[in-house]
Tab-separated table of C-alpha atoms in Angstrom:
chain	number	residue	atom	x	y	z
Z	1	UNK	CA	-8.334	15.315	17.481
Z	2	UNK	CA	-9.500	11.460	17.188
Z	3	UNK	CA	-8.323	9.238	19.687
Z	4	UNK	CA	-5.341	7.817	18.821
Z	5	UNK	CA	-5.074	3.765	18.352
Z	6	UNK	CA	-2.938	1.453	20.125
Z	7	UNK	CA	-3.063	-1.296	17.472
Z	8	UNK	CA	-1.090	-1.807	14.214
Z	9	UNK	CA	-3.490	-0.505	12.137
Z	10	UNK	CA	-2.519	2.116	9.334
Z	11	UNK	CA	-5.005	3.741	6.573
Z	12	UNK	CA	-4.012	3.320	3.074
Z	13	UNK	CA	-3.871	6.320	0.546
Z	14	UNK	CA	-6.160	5.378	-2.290
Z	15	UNK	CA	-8.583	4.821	0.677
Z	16	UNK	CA	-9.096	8.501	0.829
Z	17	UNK	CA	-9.741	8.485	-2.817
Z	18	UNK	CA	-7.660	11.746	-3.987
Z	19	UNK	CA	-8.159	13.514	-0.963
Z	20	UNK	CA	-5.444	16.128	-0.637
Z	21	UNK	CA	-2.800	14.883	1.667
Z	22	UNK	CA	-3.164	17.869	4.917
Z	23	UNK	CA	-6.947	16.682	4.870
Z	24	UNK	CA	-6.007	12.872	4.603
Z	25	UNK	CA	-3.694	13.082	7.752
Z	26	UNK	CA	-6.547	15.343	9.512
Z	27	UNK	CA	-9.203	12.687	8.384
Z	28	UNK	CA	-7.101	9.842	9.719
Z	29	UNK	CA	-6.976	12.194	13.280
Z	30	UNK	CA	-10.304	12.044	13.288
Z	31	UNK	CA	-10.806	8.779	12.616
Z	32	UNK	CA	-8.333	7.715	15.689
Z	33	UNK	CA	-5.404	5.815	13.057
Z	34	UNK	CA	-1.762	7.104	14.073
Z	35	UNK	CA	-0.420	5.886	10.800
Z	36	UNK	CA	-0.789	6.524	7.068
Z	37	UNK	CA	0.425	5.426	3.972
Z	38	UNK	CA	1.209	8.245	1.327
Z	39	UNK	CA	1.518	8.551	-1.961
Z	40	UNK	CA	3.120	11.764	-3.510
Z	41	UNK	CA	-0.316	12.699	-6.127
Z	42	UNK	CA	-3.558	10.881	-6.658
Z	43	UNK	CA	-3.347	7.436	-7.966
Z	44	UNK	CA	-7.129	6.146	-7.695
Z	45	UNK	CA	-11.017	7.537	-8.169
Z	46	UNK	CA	-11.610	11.098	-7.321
Z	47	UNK	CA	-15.532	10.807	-6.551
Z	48	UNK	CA	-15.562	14.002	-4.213
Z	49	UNK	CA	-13.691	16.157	-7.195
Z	50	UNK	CA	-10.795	17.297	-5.158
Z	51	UNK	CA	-8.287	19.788	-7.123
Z	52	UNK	CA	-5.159	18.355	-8.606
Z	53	UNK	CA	-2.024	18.454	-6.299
Z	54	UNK	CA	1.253	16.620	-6.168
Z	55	UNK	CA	3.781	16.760	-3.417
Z	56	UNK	CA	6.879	16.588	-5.380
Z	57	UNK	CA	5.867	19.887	-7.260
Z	58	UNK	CA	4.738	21.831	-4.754
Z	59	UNK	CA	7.484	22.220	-1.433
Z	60	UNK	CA	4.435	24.493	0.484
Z	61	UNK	CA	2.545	21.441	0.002
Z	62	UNK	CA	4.967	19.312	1.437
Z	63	UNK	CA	5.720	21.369	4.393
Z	64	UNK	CA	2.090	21.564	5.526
Z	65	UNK	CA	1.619	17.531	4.953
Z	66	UNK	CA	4.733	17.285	6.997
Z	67	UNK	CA	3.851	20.160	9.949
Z	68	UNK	CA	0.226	18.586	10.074
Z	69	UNK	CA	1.518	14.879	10.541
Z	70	UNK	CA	3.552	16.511	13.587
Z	71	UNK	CA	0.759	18.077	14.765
Z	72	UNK	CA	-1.614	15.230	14.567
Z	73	UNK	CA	1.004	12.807	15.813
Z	74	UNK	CA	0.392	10.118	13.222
Z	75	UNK	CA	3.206	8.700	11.349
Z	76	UNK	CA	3.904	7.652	7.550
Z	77	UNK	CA	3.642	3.817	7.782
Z	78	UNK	CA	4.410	3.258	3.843
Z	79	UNK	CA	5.459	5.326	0.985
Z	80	UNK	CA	3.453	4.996	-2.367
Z	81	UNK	CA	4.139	5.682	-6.030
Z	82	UNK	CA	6.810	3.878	-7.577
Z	83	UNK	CA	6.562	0.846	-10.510
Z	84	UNK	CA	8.959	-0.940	-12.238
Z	85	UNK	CA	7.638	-1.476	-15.858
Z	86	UNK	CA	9.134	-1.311	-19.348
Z	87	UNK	CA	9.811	2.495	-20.261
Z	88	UNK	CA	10.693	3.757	-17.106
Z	89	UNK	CA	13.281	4.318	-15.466
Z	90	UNK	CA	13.326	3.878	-11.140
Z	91	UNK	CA	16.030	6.194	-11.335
Z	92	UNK	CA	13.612	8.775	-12.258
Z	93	UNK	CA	11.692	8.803	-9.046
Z	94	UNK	CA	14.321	10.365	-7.346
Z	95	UNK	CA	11.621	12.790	-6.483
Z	96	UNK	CA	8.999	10.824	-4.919
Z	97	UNK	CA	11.917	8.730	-2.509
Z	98	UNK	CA	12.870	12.301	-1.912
Z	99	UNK	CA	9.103	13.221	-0.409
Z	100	UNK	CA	9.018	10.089	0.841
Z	101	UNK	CA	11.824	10.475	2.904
Z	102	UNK	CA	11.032	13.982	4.069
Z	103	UNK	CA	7.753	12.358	5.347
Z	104	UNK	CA	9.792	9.690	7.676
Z	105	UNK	CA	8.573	7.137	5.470
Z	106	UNK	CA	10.251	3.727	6.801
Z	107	UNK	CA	9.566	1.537	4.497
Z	108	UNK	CA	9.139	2.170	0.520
Z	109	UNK	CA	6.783	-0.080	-2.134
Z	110	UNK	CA	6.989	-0.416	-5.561
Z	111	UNK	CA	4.893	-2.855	-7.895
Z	112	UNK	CA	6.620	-4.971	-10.221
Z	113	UNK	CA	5.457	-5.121	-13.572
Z	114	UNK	CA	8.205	-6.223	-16.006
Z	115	UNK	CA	8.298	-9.129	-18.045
Z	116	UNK	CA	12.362	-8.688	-18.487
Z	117	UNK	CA	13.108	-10.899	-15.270
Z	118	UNK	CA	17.057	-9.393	-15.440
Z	119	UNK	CA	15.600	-5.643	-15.944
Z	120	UNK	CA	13.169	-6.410	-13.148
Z	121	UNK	CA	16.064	-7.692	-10.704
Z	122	UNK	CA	18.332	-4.500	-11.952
Z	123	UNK	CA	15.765	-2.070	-11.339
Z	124	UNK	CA	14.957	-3.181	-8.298
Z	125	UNK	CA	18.318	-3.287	-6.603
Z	126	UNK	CA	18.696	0.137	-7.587
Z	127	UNK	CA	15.321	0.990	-6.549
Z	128	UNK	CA	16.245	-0.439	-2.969
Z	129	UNK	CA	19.955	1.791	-2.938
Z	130	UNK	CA	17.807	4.886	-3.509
Z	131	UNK	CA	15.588	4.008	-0.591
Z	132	UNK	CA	18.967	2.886	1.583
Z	133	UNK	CA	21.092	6.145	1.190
Z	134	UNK	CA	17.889	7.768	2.251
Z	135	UNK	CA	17.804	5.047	5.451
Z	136	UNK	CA	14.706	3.836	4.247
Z	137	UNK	CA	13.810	0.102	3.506
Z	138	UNK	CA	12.553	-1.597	0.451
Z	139	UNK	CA	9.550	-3.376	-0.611
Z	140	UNK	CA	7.797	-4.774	-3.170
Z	141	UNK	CA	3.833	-5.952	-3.938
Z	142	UNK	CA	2.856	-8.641	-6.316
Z	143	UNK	CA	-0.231	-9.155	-8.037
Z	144	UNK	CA	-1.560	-11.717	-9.957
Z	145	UNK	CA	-1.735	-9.795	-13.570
Z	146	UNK	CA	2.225	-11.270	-14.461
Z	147	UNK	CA	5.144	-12.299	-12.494
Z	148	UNK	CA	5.811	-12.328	-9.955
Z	149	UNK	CA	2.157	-14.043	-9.920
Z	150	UNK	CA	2.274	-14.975	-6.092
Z	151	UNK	CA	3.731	-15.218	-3.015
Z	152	UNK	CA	6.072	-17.916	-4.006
Z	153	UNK	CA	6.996	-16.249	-6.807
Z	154	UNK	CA	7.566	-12.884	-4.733
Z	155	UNK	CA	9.857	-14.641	-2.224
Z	156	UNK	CA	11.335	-15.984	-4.766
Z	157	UNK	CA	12.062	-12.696	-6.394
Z	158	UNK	CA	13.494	-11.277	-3.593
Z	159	UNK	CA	15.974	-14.359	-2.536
Z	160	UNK	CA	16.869	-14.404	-6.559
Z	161	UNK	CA	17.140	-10.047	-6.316
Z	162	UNK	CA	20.335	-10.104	-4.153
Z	163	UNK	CA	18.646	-7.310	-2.674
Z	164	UNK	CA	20.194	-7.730	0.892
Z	165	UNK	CA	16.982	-6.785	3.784
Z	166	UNK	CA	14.441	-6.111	1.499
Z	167	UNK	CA	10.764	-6.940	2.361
Z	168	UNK	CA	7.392	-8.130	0.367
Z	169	UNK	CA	4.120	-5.988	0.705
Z	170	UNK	CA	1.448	-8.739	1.411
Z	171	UNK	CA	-2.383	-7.616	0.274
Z	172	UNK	CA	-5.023	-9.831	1.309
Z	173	UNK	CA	-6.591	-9.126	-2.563
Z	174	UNK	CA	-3.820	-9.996	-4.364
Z	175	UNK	CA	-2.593	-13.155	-1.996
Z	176	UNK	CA	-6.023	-14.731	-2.483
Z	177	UNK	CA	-6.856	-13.681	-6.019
Z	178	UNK	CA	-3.253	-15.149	-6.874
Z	179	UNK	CA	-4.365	-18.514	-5.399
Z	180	UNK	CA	-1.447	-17.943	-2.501
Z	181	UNK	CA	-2.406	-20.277	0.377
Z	182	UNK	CA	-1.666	-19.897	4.197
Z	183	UNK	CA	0.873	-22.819	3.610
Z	184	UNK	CA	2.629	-20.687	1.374
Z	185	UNK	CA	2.908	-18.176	4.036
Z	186	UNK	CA	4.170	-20.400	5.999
Z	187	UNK	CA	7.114	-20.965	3.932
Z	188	UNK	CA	8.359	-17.721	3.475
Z	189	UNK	CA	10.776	-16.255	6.417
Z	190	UNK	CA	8.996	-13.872	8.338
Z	191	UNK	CA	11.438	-11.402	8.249
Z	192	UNK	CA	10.769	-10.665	4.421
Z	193	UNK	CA	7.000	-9.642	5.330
Z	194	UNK	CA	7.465	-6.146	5.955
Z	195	UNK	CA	3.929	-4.731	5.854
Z	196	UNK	CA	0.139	-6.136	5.225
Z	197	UNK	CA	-2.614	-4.765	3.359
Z	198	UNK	CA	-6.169	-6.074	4.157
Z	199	UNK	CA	-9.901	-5.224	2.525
Z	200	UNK	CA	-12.508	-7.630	1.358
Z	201	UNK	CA	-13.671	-8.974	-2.322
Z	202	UNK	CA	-15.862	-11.495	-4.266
Z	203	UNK	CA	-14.159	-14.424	-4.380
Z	204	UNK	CA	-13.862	-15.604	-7.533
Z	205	UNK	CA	-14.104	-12.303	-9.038
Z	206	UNK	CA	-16.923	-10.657	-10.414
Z	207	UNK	CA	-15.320	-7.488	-11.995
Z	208	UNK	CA	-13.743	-8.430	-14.557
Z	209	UNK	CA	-11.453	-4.942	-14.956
Z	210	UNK	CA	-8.869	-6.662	-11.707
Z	211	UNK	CA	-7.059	-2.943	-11.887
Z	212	UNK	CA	-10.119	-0.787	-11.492
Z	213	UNK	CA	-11.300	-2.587	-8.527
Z	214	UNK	CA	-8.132	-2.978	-7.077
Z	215	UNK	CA	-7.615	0.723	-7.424
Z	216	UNK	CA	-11.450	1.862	-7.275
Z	217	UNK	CA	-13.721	-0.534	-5.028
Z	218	UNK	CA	-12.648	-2.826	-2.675
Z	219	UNK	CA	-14.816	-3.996	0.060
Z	220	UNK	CA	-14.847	-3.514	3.856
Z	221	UNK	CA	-13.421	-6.227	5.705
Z	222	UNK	CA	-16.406	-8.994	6.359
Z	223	UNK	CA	-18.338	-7.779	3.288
Z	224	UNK	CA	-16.772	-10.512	0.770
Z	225	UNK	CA	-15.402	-13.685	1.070
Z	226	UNK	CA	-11.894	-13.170	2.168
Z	227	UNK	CA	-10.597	-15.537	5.365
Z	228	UNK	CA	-8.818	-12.155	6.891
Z	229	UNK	CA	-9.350	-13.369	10.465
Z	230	UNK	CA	-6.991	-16.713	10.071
Z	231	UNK	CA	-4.740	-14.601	7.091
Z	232	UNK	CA	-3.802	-12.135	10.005
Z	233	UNK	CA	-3.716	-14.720	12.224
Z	234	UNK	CA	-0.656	-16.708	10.168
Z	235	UNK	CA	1.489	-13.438	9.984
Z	236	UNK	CA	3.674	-11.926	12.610
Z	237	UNK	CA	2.060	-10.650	15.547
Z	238	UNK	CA	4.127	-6.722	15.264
Z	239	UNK	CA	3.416	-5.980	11.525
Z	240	UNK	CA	1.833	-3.040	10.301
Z	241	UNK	CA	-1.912	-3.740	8.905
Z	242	UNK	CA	-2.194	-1.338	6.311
Z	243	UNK	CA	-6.562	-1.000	5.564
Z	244	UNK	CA	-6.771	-0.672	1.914
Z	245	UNK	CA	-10.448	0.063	0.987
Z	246	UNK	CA	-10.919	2.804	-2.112
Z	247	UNK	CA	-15.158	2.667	-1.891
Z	248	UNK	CA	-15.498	5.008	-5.023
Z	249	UNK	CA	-18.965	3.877	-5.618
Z	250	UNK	CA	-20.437	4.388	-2.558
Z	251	UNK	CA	-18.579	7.429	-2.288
Z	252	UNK	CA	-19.983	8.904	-5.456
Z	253	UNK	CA	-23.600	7.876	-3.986
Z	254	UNK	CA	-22.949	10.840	-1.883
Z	255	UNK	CA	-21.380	9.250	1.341
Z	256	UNK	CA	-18.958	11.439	2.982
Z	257	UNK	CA	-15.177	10.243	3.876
Z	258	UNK	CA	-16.330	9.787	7.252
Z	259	UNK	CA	-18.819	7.811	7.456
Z	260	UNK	CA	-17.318	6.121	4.384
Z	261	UNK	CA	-14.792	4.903	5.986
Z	262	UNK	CA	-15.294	4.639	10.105
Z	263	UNK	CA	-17.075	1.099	9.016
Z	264	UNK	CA	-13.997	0.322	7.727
Z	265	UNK	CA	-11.790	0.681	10.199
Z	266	UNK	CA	-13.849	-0.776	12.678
Z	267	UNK	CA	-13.957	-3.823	11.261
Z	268	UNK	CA	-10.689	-3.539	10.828
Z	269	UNK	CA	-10.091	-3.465	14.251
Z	270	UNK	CA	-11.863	-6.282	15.202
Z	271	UNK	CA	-9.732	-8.374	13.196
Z	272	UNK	CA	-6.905	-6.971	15.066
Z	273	UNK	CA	-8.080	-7.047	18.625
């Protein structure tokens, strides 16, 4: 087993790129980060052609995810997997809160992608009871594809929600892509920051598909032109920094999880020390 940090640092789920979630929480082990966030099937690249699996079909599955994040003493920082978008309902991922929850999940994230601002605010209140009964809290993430745009717009969302303790999911790619300033993040109570995301990119872009990199290949921390230092710098000093780096192209160029990803985190860390 990896030595265990001491910092805030958690490894994000589509950084593993599909990996099946027992060998995710034994890669984070050996990587020495004591928190993960989960997801309850595969939602980016799968470079190293891992088999299909998905936690809400398959209780065995769940039991072993569950016995080896025990074993490995590393905790579920953030659950994964839920949207609010025209055609579906929330109320159908009873499901994945239910994994969630099993997993000790404290805090829940779903991306907001509905154009029907009163559907939006509907879904997400009832999004955030199904998280509550299950004494988990919830967030959302914005991106700058439609609104919520940015972080005023998210704080915004979630003052006009009525959603009573629910928290924003902050990435670094979408508060920068969004053209969200550190004066904006200054504005917006602390308290509604519940968790962080941080990797690197071009900035402006240079892929032109925003989805597939966001989902497919970011960039370690100090490889683009992100300010991360003085971003983590302006949030509160006790939130969870969640490293969000899917490297699919490298990865399909034949480097291992491992070494794909110990870069990473170290960089990572340096930001946080």
């Amino acid at each position: 087993m990896g030595v265990k940090s001491v910092d805030r640092l958690a490894l994000e789920f589509i950084s593993a790129l599909g990996m099946p979630p027992v060998e995710y929480v034994e890669l984070a082990a050996q990587l020495g980060v004591a928190q993960v966030g989960m997801a309850p099937s595969p939602i980016a690249a799968n470079p190293y052609g891992y088999p299909e699996w998905d936690l809400r079909r398959d209780p065995a599955l769940l039991r072993a995810t569950k016995a080896s994040l025990a074993a490995n003493e590393i905790k579920v920082s953030l659950g994964e997997g839920f949207l609010i978008m025209p055609g579906i309902a929330i109320a159908d991922a009873q499901a994945t809160m239910d994994v969630m929850a099993e997993l000790g999940a404290p805090l829940v994230n779903t991306v907001v992608i509905e154009p029907d601002r009163q559907r939006a605010f509907d879904q997400f209140a009832e999004f955030a009871a199904m998280a509550k009964v299950r004494q988990m809290t919830a967030a959302f993430e914005f991106m700058p594809m439609m609104w919520p745009i940015n972080l005023t717009e998210a704080a915004e969302f979630l003052e006009e929600s009525g959603v009573s303790g629910a928290k924003l999911v902050v990435d670094a790619m979408h508060f920068y892509r969004s053209g969200s300033t550190l004066e904006d993040l200054a504005r917006v109570n602390p308290e509604r920051i519940g968790y962080v995301q941080i990797c690197d990119v071009p900035m402006p872009a240079i892929n032109p598909d925003y989805g597939a990199e966001a989902r497919d290949n970011r960039l370690i921390p100090g490889e683009g032109d992100l300010p991360l230092a003085a971003f983590i710098a302006a949030l509160p000093g006790t939130i969870d920094i969640g490293l969000e780096v899917p490297l699919s192209a490298r990865a399909a160029g034949g480097i291992g999880p491992v070494e794909l990803l110990s870069p990473a985190i170290a960089a990572a860390r340096v930001l946080l020390t």
